[in-house]
């Protein structure tokens, strides 16, 4: 047995600890439970195919537009990546500065309003907004106050 | 401001802090931003209430116009009888942007023996005074309540954390807190105007959304001349003309809030 230096500088025989797992059964059971609990989401969803979300553009307001004018306030690609930031900026701009219009990159002036502009065209929240939001599991808190105006459309289309 | 209401509340809760202390720690230096005063030029909106024309019927019309336009829930007479509340809860939950109360309650501190006997029991139409020196703005730790250059004491509901300091600060009871989700108590939701959420404070915003479109406030429009609205900084505006021609009183002016709703009595 080799000599061993502890923190006080004295020499003492190195203590020996038996290398073994104590109460192997309990450890194994615990490990098993851990694996089941944390692995469940993976296991349950394994092999399932989630279709890529297809937000629908089929609303009366969009259909009414001529093919050439069928464009959001900014290009679709940009909107897909940045709509949340845009809405956030609109919110600050309208509430804090009172400026209610937004000038698009094409120089067009549009009303900066979720309910009174976005949702006029996208009057199908469940088929448009919710499609991607559910897919990526985000819950925007817009709808606690702002109204999606979806019922109106359902009624109008039901006629 | 790279922080939203939800995150702020979470962070403050995590740190075990409340109100101003939380704000000082999370976003230092943001609290003591100025309570800006209006310049004598530009716009300064004000309301004059002509009590000679204000009957209870007119007042009810004004209240209805405001509350239906702005999705103000009705806890006193819920749209669905199943939602009826106890007297206690009615009192506690009530939300009002514009309401009536008798002279003795509304003008506390104005008592003058028998001189104003005729005002006793008179029903006054009350709303946020859009004070020139608003205590609600002073105490708001998040600047959710702030003063616009045109004198409107505005609210940013996105930023309100529901601390209710402003309700304690307002000496006119012009503010109400959403103790619960208000939507079931709104008889007919106006889809063009947002509702509020549980946990925020609300009040009259002087119809800033209508002013932006060049319209008069809804209550003024519905009042048939009993309410007069205009720009105090403009010599010939209807409010200035009314103030020149008549004696008016204001609610609790001795508090130094400089309220901007005037009453012709
Ligand atoms: S009446 Fe109350 S809520 Fe309105 S500005 Fe004055 S203090 Fe603020
Ligand atoms: S409750 Fe009043 S004081 Fe508190 S954050 Fe909201 S507006 Fe400001
Ligand atoms: S000014 Fe507008 S928000 Fe204020 S009480 Fe009148 S109608 Fe309501």
XYZ file of C-alpha atoms and ligand atoms in Angstrom:
448
model
C 0.000 0.000 0.000
C 1.540 3.290 -1.185
C 1.894 6.259 1.101
C -0.540 9.047 0.610
C -0.323 12.800 1.271
C -3.363 14.488 2.646
C -4.069 18.215 2.664
C -2.088 18.779 5.871
C 0.984 17.342 4.379
C 1.088 14.311 6.619
C 1.580 10.873 5.280
C -1.013 8.290 5.919
C -2.013 5.110 4.251
C -4.396 5.756 1.399
C -7.880 4.618 2.419
C -9.245 1.865 0.340
C -12.758 1.896 -0.910
C -14.280 -1.152 -2.363
C -15.305 -0.564 -5.965
C -18.875 -1.722 -6.238
C -22.382 -0.406 -6.666
C -24.230 -0.579 -3.407
C -27.887 -1.616 -3.478
C -27.737 -2.393 -7.148
C -31.427 -3.253 -7.267
C -32.622 0.188 -6.092
C -30.279 1.927 -8.503
C -31.476 -0.188 -11.391
C -35.129 0.477 -10.582
C -34.468 4.229 -10.310
C -32.582 4.258 -13.559
C -35.370 2.321 -15.212
C -37.998 4.802 -14.038
C -35.863 7.695 -15.210
C -35.447 6.189 -18.662
C -39.151 5.452 -19.024
C -40.242 8.931 -17.897
C -37.743 10.880 -19.937
C -37.773 8.552 -22.879
C -41.561 8.350 -23.141
C -42.016 11.381 -25.392
C -39.352 10.070 -27.731
C -40.659 6.519 -27.703
C -44.288 7.503 -28.129
C -43.564 9.778 -31.059
C -41.069 7.488 -32.740
C -41.899 6.698 -36.301
C -44.806 9.116 -36.434
C -44.793 11.439 -39.394
C -45.992 14.972 -38.729
C -46.971 16.641 -41.957
C -45.342 19.975 -42.575
C -47.946 22.648 -41.750
C -49.808 24.095 -44.689
C -51.203 27.468 -43.656
C -54.222 28.144 -45.798
C -54.604 31.304 -47.828
C -58.124 30.448 -48.868
C -60.144 33.314 -47.415
C -62.724 35.490 -49.158
C -60.589 38.622 -48.797
C -57.512 37.024 -50.339
C -59.477 35.319 -53.121
C -60.996 38.654 -54.045
C -57.580 40.173 -54.751
C -56.194 40.075 -58.261
C -53.393 37.510 -58.686
C -50.780 40.270 -58.968
C -51.856 42.070 -55.803
C -51.981 38.925 -53.750
C -49.125 39.948 -51.473
C -48.741 40.507 -47.782
C -47.387 43.817 -46.476
C -43.881 42.415 -46.962
C -42.627 39.495 -49.102
C -43.859 36.104 -47.918
C -40.394 34.733 -47.121
C -39.611 37.733 -44.956
C -42.966 37.593 -43.228
C -42.536 33.911 -42.456
C -39.335 34.648 -40.561
C -40.109 38.065 -39.101
C -43.849 38.553 -38.630
C -43.546 38.360 -34.850
C -40.958 41.120 -34.750
C -43.042 43.215 -37.151
C -46.132 42.843 -34.960
C -44.095 43.724 -31.931
C -42.765 46.859 -33.630
C -46.281 47.844 -34.733
C -47.509 47.443 -31.208
C -44.844 49.783 -29.806
C -45.302 52.232 -32.652
C -49.089 52.467 -32.476
C -49.526 52.475 -28.701
C -46.494 54.493 -27.674
C -46.165 56.999 -30.526
C -49.717 57.054 -31.882
C -48.455 56.496 -35.453
C -50.990 54.072 -36.892
C -49.497 53.504 -40.337
C -46.566 51.407 -41.482
C -44.623 52.070 -44.665
C -43.746 48.810 -46.387
C -40.438 48.156 -48.146
C -42.332 48.821 -51.397
C -43.280 52.253 -50.104
C -46.937 51.436 -49.517
C -48.715 52.821 -46.442
C -50.700 50.234 -44.530
C -52.684 50.252 -41.287
C -50.508 48.782 -38.538
C -53.161 46.674 -36.846
C -53.400 42.976 -36.075
C -57.185 42.759 -35.778
C -58.056 45.466 -38.258
C -55.565 44.688 -40.989
C -53.839 41.277 -40.742
C -56.993 39.466 -39.717
C -59.062 41.124 -42.426
C -57.201 39.039 -45.018
C -56.243 36.121 -42.782
C -59.718 35.664 -41.404
C -58.983 31.972 -40.841
C -56.858 31.918 -37.695
C -57.271 28.181 -37.100
C -56.258 27.356 -40.668
C -53.511 29.973 -40.911
C -51.897 31.185 -37.665
C -52.557 28.070 -35.621
C -51.152 25.716 -38.246
C -47.518 26.652 -37.677
C -47.894 27.835 -34.092
C -49.215 24.417 -33.068
C -46.563 22.621 -35.114
C -43.719 24.397 -33.336
C -45.622 24.513 -30.014
C -45.636 28.250 -29.458
C -48.526 30.040 -27.798
C -48.584 33.725 -28.761
C -50.499 35.767 -26.192
C -52.072 38.108 -28.763
C -55.442 36.390 -28.584
C -56.032 37.065 -24.914
C -57.204 40.515 -25.990
C -57.217 40.844 -29.783
C -60.038 39.188 -31.631
C -59.338 36.807 -34.505
C -62.628 37.684 -36.229
C -62.960 34.094 -37.346
C -66.608 33.600 -36.348
C -67.744 36.411 -38.603
C -66.197 34.657 -41.564
C -67.628 31.291 -40.642
C -71.040 32.921 -40.525
C -70.556 34.764 -43.798
C -69.371 31.613 -45.545
C -72.206 29.540 -44.108
C -74.702 31.585 -46.069
C -36.958 47.315 -23.959
C -36.085 43.709 -24.653
C -38.503 42.231 -22.157
C -42.212 41.519 -22.356
C -44.935 41.473 -19.732
C -44.908 37.724 -19.294
C -41.132 37.509 -18.874
C -41.055 40.476 -16.537
C -43.646 38.905 -14.258
C -41.836 35.589 -14.288
C -38.494 37.161 -13.516
C -39.881 39.382 -10.780
C -41.673 36.409 -9.250
C -38.504 34.351 -9.370
C -36.570 37.070 -7.600
C -39.326 37.395 -4.999
C -39.721 41.060 -5.736
C -42.681 43.324 -6.250
C -43.414 46.567 -8.026
C -40.775 49.201 -8.217
C -38.046 47.175 -6.571
C -38.419 44.515 -9.251
C -38.287 47.086 -11.971
C -35.213 48.820 -10.571
C -33.377 45.524 -10.532
C -34.495 44.159 -13.878
C -34.392 47.389 -15.860
C -32.523 49.972 -13.804
C -33.142 53.660 -14.394
C -36.352 53.211 -16.346
C -38.697 54.250 -13.569
C -37.954 57.894 -13.014
C -38.656 58.912 -16.578
C -40.300 62.279 -16.692
C -43.949 62.974 -16.110
C -43.891 65.366 -19.036
C -46.091 68.431 -18.918
C -47.971 69.720 -21.893
C -46.623 72.710 -23.696
C -48.937 75.634 -24.168
C -48.803 75.098 -27.905
C -50.060 72.052 -29.739
C -53.026 70.060 -28.579
C -54.489 69.680 -25.106
C -57.711 67.726 -25.152
C -60.335 68.410 -22.504
C -63.987 67.653 -21.816
C -66.658 69.998 -20.481
C -69.824 68.437 -19.049
C -72.854 70.711 -19.179
C -74.836 69.579 -16.138
C -77.862 71.606 -17.241
C -78.297 69.297 -20.225
C -77.208 66.073 -18.597
C -80.255 64.042 -17.629
C -80.015 60.486 -16.322
C -81.154 59.283 -19.723
C -78.389 61.152 -21.536
C -75.840 59.818 -19.053
C -77.036 56.259 -19.629
C -76.690 56.781 -23.384
C -73.106 58.008 -22.985
C -72.184 55.054 -20.778
C -73.749 52.589 -23.180
C -71.944 54.152 -26.153
C -68.561 53.945 -24.444
C -68.887 50.536 -22.860
C -70.270 48.752 -25.905
C -67.643 50.292 -28.183
C -64.734 49.426 -25.907
C -65.809 45.938 -24.829
C -66.223 46.872 -21.180
C -67.654 43.881 -19.306
C -70.889 44.264 -17.362
C -70.626 42.575 -13.981
C -73.703 44.336 -12.620
C -76.084 42.821 -15.148
C -74.282 39.943 -16.868
C -75.493 39.056 -20.380
C -76.123 35.477 -19.220
C -78.244 35.222 -16.024
C -76.237 32.134 -15.071
C -73.218 34.384 -14.541
C -74.960 36.595 -11.965
C -72.707 37.610 -9.089
C -73.142 38.263 -5.394
C -73.393 41.907 -4.309
C -69.917 41.691 -2.866
C -68.321 40.461 -6.093
C -70.311 42.923 -8.198
C -68.736 45.703 -6.219
C -65.265 44.295 -6.336
C -65.184 43.271 -10.005
C -67.066 46.178 -11.514
C -65.301 47.806 -14.462
C -66.179 51.324 -15.515
C -64.739 53.778 -17.978
C -67.535 56.268 -17.527
C -70.156 56.205 -14.777
C -72.404 58.357 -12.638
C -72.357 59.235 -8.985
C -73.966 61.867 -6.797
C -72.356 65.206 -6.042
C -71.573 64.314 -2.403
C -69.431 61.379 -3.530
C -67.875 62.840 -6.628
C -66.911 66.235 -5.240
C -65.637 65.367 -1.776
C -63.973 68.369 -0.185
C -66.231 70.898 -1.920
C -68.827 71.135 0.844
C -70.039 74.705 1.301
C -72.908 74.605 3.807
C -76.060 75.693 2.005
C -74.508 77.550 -0.895
C -74.616 74.525 -3.154
C -77.762 72.915 -1.871
C -79.017 72.505 -5.398
C -76.111 70.229 -6.251
C -76.913 67.744 -3.486
C -78.081 64.468 -4.960
C -77.345 65.573 -8.515
C -75.998 62.734 -10.665
C -72.679 63.665 -12.259
C -71.169 61.877 -15.249
C -67.648 60.820 -14.297
C -64.693 59.595 -16.304
C -60.905 59.732 -16.199
C -59.904 63.390 -15.871
C -56.778 63.042 -18.001
C -55.023 65.036 -15.317
C -52.243 67.428 -16.208
C -50.276 66.137 -13.246
C -51.471 62.539 -13.121
C -50.550 60.588 -9.984
C -51.360 57.331 -11.786
C -48.493 57.984 -14.209
C -46.142 58.853 -11.383
C -46.654 55.594 -9.548
C -46.777 53.196 -12.501
C -43.579 51.142 -12.259
C -43.636 49.954 -15.875
C -44.785 53.093 -17.676
C -47.794 51.129 -18.820
C -49.638 54.321 -17.927
C -48.097 57.392 -19.459
C -48.943 60.830 -20.647
C -49.168 61.669 -24.323
C -48.110 65.121 -25.537
C -51.760 65.920 -26.307
C -52.688 65.404 -22.651
C -54.294 61.976 -22.926
C -53.292 59.736 -20.048
C -52.785 56.613 -22.091
C -52.446 52.960 -21.179
C -50.319 50.311 -22.804
C -52.179 47.173 -21.770
C -49.357 45.043 -23.179
C -47.101 46.375 -20.490
C -49.435 46.529 -17.493
C -48.409 44.003 -14.838
C -51.544 44.507 -12.753
C -49.785 45.868 -9.677
C -52.688 48.337 -9.151
C -50.447 51.112 -7.857
C -52.263 53.407 -10.284
C -55.623 52.546 -8.730
C -54.279 53.484 -5.327
C -52.826 56.652 -6.848
C -55.897 57.872 -8.723
C -58.059 59.972 -6.388
C -61.081 59.714 -8.717
C -61.617 55.925 -8.844
C -61.297 56.156 -12.612
C -59.481 52.841 -12.908
C -60.687 49.255 -12.674
C -58.847 45.980 -12.356
C -59.701 42.802 -14.256
C -60.100 40.235 -11.510
C -61.084 37.617 -14.090
C -61.357 37.039 -17.819
C -63.852 39.721 -18.848
C -65.034 38.125 -22.100
C -68.010 36.121 -20.768
C -69.401 39.338 -19.301
C -69.355 41.323 -22.521
C -72.822 41.215 -24.045
C -71.714 41.790 -27.632
C -68.019 41.905 -28.410
C -66.946 44.608 -30.839
C -64.367 42.735 -32.950
C -62.614 45.936 -34.025
C -61.513 46.800 -30.505
C -59.524 44.480 -28.229
C -60.927 43.161 -24.984
C -58.714 43.017 -21.913
C -57.156 40.060 -20.165
C -57.301 38.940 -16.586
C -54.764 40.870 -14.512
C -54.647 44.270 -16.207
C -56.051 47.638 -15.241
C -58.209 49.676 -17.612
C -59.856 53.081 -17.860
C -61.130 55.699 -20.308
C -58.494 56.548 -22.931
C -60.421 59.539 -24.258
C -61.252 57.513 -27.377
C -57.765 57.998 -28.740
C -58.563 55.455 -31.479
C -61.442 57.656 -32.645
C -59.468 60.891 -32.361
C -56.866 59.335 -34.671
C -59.589 59.087 -37.309
C -60.739 62.644 -36.711
C -63.881 61.599 -34.822
C -65.196 62.891 -31.496
C -65.155 60.631 -28.444
C -68.092 58.220 -28.447
C -69.622 59.590 -25.232
C -69.476 63.141 -26.570
C -71.154 62.053 -29.783
C -73.891 60.212 -27.890
C -74.524 63.058 -25.433
C -76.438 65.319 -27.796
C -74.515 68.408 -26.677
C -74.293 67.716 -22.947
C -70.618 66.872 -23.349
C -68.271 69.266 -25.102
C -64.893 68.154 -26.376
C -61.992 70.108 -27.803
C -58.509 71.522 -27.691
C -57.795 73.797 -24.726
C -54.861 75.428 -26.480
C -57.028 76.636 -29.308
C -58.620 80.021 -28.604
C -61.855 79.311 -30.510
C -62.391 75.680 -29.609
C -65.791 74.704 -28.189
C -64.271 73.861 -24.802
C -62.628 77.279 -24.512
C -65.863 78.972 -25.509
C -67.754 76.987 -22.859
C -65.169 77.803 -20.195
C -65.311 81.496 -21.104
C -69.090 81.658 -20.971
C -69.765 79.622 -17.815
C -68.628 78.990 -14.287
C -67.262 75.464 -14.022
C -66.042 73.190 -11.258
C -63.622 70.287 -11.331
C -63.254 67.239 -9.102
C -60.852 67.672 -6.178
C -58.619 70.316 -7.768
C -57.036 70.983 -4.356
C -55.073 67.741 -4.739
C -52.914 69.341 -7.396
C -53.665 66.789 -10.094
C -55.056 69.489 -12.397
C -57.986 67.452 -13.764
C -59.164 68.306 -17.268
C -62.840 67.423 -17.098
C -64.892 70.513 -16.285
C -68.501 70.671 -15.076
C -70.863 73.546 -15.826
C -73.226 73.668 -12.840
S -58.329 60.711 -13.280
Fe -57.118 59.138 -12.255
S -56.606 57.717 -13.900
Fe -57.260 59.601 -14.883
S -55.361 60.758 -15.211
Fe -56.222 61.474 -13.271
S -55.202 60.181 -11.757
Fe -54.900 59.167 -13.707
S -51.544 48.204 -12.648
Fe -51.380 50.414 -13.033
S -49.476 50.997 -12.028
Fe -49.417 48.748 -12.253
S -48.407 48.401 -14.229
Fe -50.594 48.451 -14.659
S -50.968 50.580 -15.232
Fe -48.994 50.551 -14.183
S -63.890 59.575 -23.978
Fe -64.204 57.621 -25.008
S -63.208 56.135 -23.672
Fe -63.517 57.983 -22.454
S -65.484 57.710 -21.443
Fe -65.892 58.821 -23.343
S -66.384 57.197 -24.817
Fe -65.371 56.208 -23.081
